mmCIF file of C-alpha atoms and ligand atoms in Angstrom:
data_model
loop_
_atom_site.group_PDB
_atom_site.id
_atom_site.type_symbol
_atom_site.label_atom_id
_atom_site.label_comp_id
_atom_site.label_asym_id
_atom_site.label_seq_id
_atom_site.Cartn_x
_atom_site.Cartn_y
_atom_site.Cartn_z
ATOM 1 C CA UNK C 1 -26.428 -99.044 -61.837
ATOM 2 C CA UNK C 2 -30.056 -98.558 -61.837
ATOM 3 C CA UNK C 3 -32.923 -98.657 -59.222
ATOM 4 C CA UNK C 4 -36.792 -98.063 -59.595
ATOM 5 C CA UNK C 5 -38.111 -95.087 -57.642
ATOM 6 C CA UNK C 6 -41.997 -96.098 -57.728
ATOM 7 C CA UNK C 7 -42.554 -95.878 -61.757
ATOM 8 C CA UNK C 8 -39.757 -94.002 -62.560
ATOM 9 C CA UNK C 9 -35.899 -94.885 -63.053
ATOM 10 C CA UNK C 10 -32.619 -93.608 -61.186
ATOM 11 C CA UNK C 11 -29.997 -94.233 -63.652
ATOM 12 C CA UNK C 12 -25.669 -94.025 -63.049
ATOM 13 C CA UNK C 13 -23.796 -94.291 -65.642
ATOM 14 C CA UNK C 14 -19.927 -93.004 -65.954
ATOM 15 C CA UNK C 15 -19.571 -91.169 -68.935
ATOM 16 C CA UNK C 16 -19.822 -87.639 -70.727
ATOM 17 C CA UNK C 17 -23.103 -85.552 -70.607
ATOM 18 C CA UNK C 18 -23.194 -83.765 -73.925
ATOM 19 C CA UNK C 19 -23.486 -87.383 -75.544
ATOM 20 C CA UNK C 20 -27.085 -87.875 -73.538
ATOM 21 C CA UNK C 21 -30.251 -88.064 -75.174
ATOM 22 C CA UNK C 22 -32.330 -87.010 -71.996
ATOM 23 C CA UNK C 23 -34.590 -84.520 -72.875
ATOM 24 C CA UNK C 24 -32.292 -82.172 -70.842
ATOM 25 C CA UNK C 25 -29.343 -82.256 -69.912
ATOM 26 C CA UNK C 26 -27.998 -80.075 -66.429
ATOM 27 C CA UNK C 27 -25.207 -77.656 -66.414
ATOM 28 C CA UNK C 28 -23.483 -76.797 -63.532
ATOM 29 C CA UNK C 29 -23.065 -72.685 -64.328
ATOM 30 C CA UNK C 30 -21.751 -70.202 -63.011
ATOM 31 C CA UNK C 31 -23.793 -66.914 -61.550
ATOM 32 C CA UNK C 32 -23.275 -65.352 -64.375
ATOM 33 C CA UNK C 33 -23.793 -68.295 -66.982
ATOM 34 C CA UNK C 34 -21.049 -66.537 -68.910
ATOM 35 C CA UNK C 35 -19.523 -70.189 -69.465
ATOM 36 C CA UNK C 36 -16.502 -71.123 -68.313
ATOM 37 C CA UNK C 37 -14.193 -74.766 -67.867
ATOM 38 C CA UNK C 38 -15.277 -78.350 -66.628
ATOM 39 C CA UNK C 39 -18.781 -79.318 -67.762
ATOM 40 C CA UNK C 40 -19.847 -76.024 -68.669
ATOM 41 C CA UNK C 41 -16.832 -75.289 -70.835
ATOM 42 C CA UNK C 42 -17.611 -79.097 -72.539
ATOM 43 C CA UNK C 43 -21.506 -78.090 -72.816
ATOM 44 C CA UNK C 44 -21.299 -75.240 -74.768
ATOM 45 C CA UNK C 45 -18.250 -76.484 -76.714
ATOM 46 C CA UNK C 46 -20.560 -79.224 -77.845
ATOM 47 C CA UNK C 47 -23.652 -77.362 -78.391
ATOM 48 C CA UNK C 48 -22.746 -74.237 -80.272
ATOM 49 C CA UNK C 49 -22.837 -70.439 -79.669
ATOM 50 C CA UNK C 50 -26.791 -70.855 -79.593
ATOM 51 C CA UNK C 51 -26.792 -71.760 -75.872
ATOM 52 C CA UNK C 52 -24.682 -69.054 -74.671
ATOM 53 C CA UNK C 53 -26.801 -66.131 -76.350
ATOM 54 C CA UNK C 54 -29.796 -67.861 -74.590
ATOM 55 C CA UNK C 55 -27.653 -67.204 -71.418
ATOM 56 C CA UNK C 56 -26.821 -63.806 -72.182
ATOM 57 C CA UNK C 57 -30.331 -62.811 -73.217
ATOM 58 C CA UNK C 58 -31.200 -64.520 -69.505
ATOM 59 C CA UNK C 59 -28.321 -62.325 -67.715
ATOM 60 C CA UNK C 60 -27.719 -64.827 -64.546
ATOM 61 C CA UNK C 61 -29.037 -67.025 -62.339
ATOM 62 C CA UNK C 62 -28.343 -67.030 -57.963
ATOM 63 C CA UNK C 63 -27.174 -69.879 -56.289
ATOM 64 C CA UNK C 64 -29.159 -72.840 -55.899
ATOM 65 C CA UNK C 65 -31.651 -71.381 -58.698
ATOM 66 C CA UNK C 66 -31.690 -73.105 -62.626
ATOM 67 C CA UNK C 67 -32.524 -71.677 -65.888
ATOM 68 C CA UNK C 68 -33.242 -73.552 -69.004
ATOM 69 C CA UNK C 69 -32.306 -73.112 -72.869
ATOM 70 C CA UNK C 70 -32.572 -75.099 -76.171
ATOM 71 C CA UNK C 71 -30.070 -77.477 -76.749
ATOM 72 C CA UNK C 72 -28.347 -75.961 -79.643
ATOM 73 C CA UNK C 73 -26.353 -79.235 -81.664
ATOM 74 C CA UNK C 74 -26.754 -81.327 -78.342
ATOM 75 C CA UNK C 75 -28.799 -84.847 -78.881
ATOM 76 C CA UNK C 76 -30.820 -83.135 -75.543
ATOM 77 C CA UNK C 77 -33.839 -80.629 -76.555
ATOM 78 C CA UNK C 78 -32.960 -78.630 -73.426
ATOM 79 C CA UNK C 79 -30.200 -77.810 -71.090
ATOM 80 C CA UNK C 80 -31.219 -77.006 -67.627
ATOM 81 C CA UNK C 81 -28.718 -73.841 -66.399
ATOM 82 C CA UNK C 82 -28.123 -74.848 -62.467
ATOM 83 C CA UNK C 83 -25.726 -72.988 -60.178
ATOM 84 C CA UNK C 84 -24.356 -75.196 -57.423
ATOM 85 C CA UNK C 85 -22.816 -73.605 -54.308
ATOM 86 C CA UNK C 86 -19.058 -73.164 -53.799
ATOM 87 C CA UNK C 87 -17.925 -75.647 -51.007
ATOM 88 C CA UNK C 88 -16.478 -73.631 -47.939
ATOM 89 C CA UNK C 89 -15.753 -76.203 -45.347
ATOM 90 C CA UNK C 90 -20.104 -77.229 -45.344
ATOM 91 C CA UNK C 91 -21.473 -74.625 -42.562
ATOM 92 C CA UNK C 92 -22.542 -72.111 -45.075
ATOM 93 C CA UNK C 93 -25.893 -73.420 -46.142
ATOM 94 C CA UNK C 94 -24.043 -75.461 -48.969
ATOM 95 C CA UNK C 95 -26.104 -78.518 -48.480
ATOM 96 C CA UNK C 96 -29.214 -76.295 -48.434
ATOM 97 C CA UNK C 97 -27.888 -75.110 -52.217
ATOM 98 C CA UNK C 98 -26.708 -78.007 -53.803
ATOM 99 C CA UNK C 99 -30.031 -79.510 -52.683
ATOM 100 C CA UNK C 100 -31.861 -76.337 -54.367
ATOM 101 C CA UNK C 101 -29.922 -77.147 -57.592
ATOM 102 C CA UNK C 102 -31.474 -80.500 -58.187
ATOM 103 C CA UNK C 103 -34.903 -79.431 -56.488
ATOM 104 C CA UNK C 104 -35.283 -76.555 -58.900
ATOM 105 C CA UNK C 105 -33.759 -78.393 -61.653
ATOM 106 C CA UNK C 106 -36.455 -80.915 -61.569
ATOM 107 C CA UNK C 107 -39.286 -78.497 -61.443
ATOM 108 C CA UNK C 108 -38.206 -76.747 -64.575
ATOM 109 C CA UNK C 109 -37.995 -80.335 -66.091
ATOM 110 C CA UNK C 110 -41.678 -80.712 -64.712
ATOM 111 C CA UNK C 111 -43.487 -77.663 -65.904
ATOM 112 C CA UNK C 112 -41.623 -77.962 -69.759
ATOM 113 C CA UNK C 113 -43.114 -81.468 -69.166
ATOM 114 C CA UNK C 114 -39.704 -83.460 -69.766
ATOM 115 C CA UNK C 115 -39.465 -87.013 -68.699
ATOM 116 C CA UNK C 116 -35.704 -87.618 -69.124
ATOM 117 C CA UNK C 117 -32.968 -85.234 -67.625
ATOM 118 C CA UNK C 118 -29.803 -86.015 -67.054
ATOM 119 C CA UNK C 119 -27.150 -84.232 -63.933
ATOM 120 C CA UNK C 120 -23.669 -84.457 -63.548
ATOM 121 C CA UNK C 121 -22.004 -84.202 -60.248
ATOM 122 C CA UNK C 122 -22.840 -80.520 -59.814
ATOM 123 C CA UNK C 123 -20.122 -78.491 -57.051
ATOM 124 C CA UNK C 124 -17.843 -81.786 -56.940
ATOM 125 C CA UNK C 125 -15.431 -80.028 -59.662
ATOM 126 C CA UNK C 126 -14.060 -76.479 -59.593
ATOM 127 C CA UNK C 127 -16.565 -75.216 -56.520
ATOM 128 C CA UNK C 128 -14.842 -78.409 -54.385
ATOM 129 C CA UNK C 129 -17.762 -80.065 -53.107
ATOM 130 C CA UNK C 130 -16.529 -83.532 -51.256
ATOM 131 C CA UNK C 131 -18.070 -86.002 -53.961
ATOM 132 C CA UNK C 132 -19.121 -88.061 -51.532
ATOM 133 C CA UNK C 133 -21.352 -86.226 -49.712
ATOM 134 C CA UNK C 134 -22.506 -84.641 -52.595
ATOM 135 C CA UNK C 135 -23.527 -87.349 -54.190
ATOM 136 C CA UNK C 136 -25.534 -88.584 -50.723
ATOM 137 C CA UNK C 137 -27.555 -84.607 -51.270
ATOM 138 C CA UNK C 138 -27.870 -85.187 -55.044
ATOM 139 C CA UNK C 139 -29.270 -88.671 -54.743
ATOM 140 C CA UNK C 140 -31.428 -88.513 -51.765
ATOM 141 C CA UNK C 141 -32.740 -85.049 -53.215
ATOM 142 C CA UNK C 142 -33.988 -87.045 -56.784
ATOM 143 C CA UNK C 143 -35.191 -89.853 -54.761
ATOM 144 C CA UNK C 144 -37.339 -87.795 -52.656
ATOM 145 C CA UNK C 145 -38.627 -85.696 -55.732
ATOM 146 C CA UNK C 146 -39.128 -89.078 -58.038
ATOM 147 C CA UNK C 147 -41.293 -90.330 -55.441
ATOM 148 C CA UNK C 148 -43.777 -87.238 -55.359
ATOM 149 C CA UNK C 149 -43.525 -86.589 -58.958
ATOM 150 C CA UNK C 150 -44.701 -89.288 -61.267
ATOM 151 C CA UNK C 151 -44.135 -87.110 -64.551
ATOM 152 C CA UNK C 152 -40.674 -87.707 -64.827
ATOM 153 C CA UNK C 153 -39.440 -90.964 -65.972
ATOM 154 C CA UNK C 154 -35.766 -90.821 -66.137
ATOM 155 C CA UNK C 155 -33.296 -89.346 -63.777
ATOM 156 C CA UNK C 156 -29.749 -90.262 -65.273
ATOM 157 C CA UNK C 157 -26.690 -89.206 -63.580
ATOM 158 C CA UNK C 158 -23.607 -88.712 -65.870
ATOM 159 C CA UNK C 159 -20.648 -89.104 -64.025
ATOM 160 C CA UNK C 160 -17.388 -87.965 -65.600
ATOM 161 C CA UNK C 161 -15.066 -91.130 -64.235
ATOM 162 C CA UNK C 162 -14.735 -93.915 -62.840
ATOM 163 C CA UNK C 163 -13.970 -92.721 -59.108
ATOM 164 C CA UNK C 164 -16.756 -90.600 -59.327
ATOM 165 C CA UNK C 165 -19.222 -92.939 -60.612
ATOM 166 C CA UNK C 166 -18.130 -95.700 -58.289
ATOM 167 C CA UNK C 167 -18.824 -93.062 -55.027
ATOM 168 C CA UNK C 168 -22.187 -92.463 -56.559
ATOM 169 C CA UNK C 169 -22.715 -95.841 -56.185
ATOM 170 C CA UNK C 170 -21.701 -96.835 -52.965
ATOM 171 C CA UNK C 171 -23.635 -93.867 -52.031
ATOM 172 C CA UNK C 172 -27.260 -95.172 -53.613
ATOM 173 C CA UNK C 173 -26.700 -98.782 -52.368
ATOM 174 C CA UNK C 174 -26.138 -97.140 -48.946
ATOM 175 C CA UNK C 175 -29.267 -95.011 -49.541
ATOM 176 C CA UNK C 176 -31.704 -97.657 -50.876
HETATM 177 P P1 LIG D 201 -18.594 -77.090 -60.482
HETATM 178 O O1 LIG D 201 -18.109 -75.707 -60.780
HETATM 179 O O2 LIG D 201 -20.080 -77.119 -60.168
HETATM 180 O O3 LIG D 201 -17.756 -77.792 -59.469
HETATM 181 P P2 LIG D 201 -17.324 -78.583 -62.675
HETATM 182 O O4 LIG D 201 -17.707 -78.566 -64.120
HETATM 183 O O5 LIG D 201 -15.978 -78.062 -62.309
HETATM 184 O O6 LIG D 201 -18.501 -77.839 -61.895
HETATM 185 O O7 LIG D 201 -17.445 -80.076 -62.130
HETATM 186 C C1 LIG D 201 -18.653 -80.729 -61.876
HETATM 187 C C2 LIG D 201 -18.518 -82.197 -62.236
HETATM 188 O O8 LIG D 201 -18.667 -82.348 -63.655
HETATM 189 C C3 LIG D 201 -17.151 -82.813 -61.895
HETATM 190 O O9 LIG D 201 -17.378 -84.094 -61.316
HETATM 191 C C4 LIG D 201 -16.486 -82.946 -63.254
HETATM 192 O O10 LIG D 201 -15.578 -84.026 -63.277
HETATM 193 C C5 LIG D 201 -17.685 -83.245 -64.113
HETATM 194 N N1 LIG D 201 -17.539 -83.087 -65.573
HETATM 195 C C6 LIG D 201 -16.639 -82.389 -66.294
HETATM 196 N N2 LIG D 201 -16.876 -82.534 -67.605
HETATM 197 C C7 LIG D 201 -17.967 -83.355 -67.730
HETATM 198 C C8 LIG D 201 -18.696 -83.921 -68.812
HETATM 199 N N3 LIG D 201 -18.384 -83.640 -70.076
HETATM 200 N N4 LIG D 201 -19.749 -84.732 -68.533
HETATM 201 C C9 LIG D 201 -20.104 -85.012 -67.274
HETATM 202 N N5 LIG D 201 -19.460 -84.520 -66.198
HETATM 203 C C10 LIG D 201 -18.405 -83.701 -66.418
#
């Protein structure tokens, strides 16, 4: 599924991220970018011990913050270290977070002057984030920064099967 967000492009697809050719790809870290299982594990599995000495060298990132790295062996030239918050129930700021994950995502995409990056569905694994409401931050979030910020072309989001891709999508035809 795709839609047009003035000149740029808001892209689903369900797939794996560490196959994308985005200029960078996102990672949904940990606090400590030390690595670790779902698409983090798969990131770094992919790319090769080059990303995690980047993310040693870097020491950690807060919540809602994003750090980038080369891409190691990854078609991507960057990855895009995010930290997405752990979901407790919704009335600890979480939204706030998760929204700060794609904001500042996007802005470190901006100033390395990218114009494709590609996100998975950052908190919905592991940190427990309902996917659909997720999705409705994540999307609105990239809408609302695509439409201020000509520079970036591409906004794909990689979603990692088909339940998850298909909420995604009933979430953007709701949204646009
Ligand atoms: P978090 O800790 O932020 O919840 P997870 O990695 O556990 O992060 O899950 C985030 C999302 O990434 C989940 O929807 C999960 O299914 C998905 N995911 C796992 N592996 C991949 C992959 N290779 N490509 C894209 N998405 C993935």
């Amino acid at each position: 599924m795709e839609v047009k967000i003035n000149n740029s492009t808001l892209s689903l697809v369900e797939g794996d991220i560490t196959k994308e050719e985005t200029d960078a790809i996102v990672n949904a870290a940990n606090s400590r970018l030390a690595g670790g299982g779902g698409v983090d594990g798969a990131i770094h599995h992919a790319g090769g011990p080059s990303i995690i000495e980047e993310c040693r060298k870097i020491g950690g990132c807060p919540t809602g913050q994003a750090v980038i790295t080369t891409a190691g062996n990854l078609r991507a030239k960057y990855v895009i270290h995010t930290v997405g918050p752990v979901y407790q129930g919704g009335t600890k700021g979480e939204a706030t977070l998760l929204r700060s994950t794609h904001v500042e995502s996007l802005k470190l995409a901006s100033s390395k002057k990218l114009k494709s990056v590609a996100f998975p569905a950052i908190s919905t694994g592991v940190y427990g984030y309902p996917v659909d409401e997720a999705a409705h931050i994540a999307l609105t979030t990239v809408i609302d920064y695509l439409k201020e910020h000509a520079d970036i072309e591409l906004v794909s989001f990689v979603l990692f099967g088909r339940k998850t891709y298909e909420i995604f999508a009933e979430e953007l035809r709701k949204i646009t």
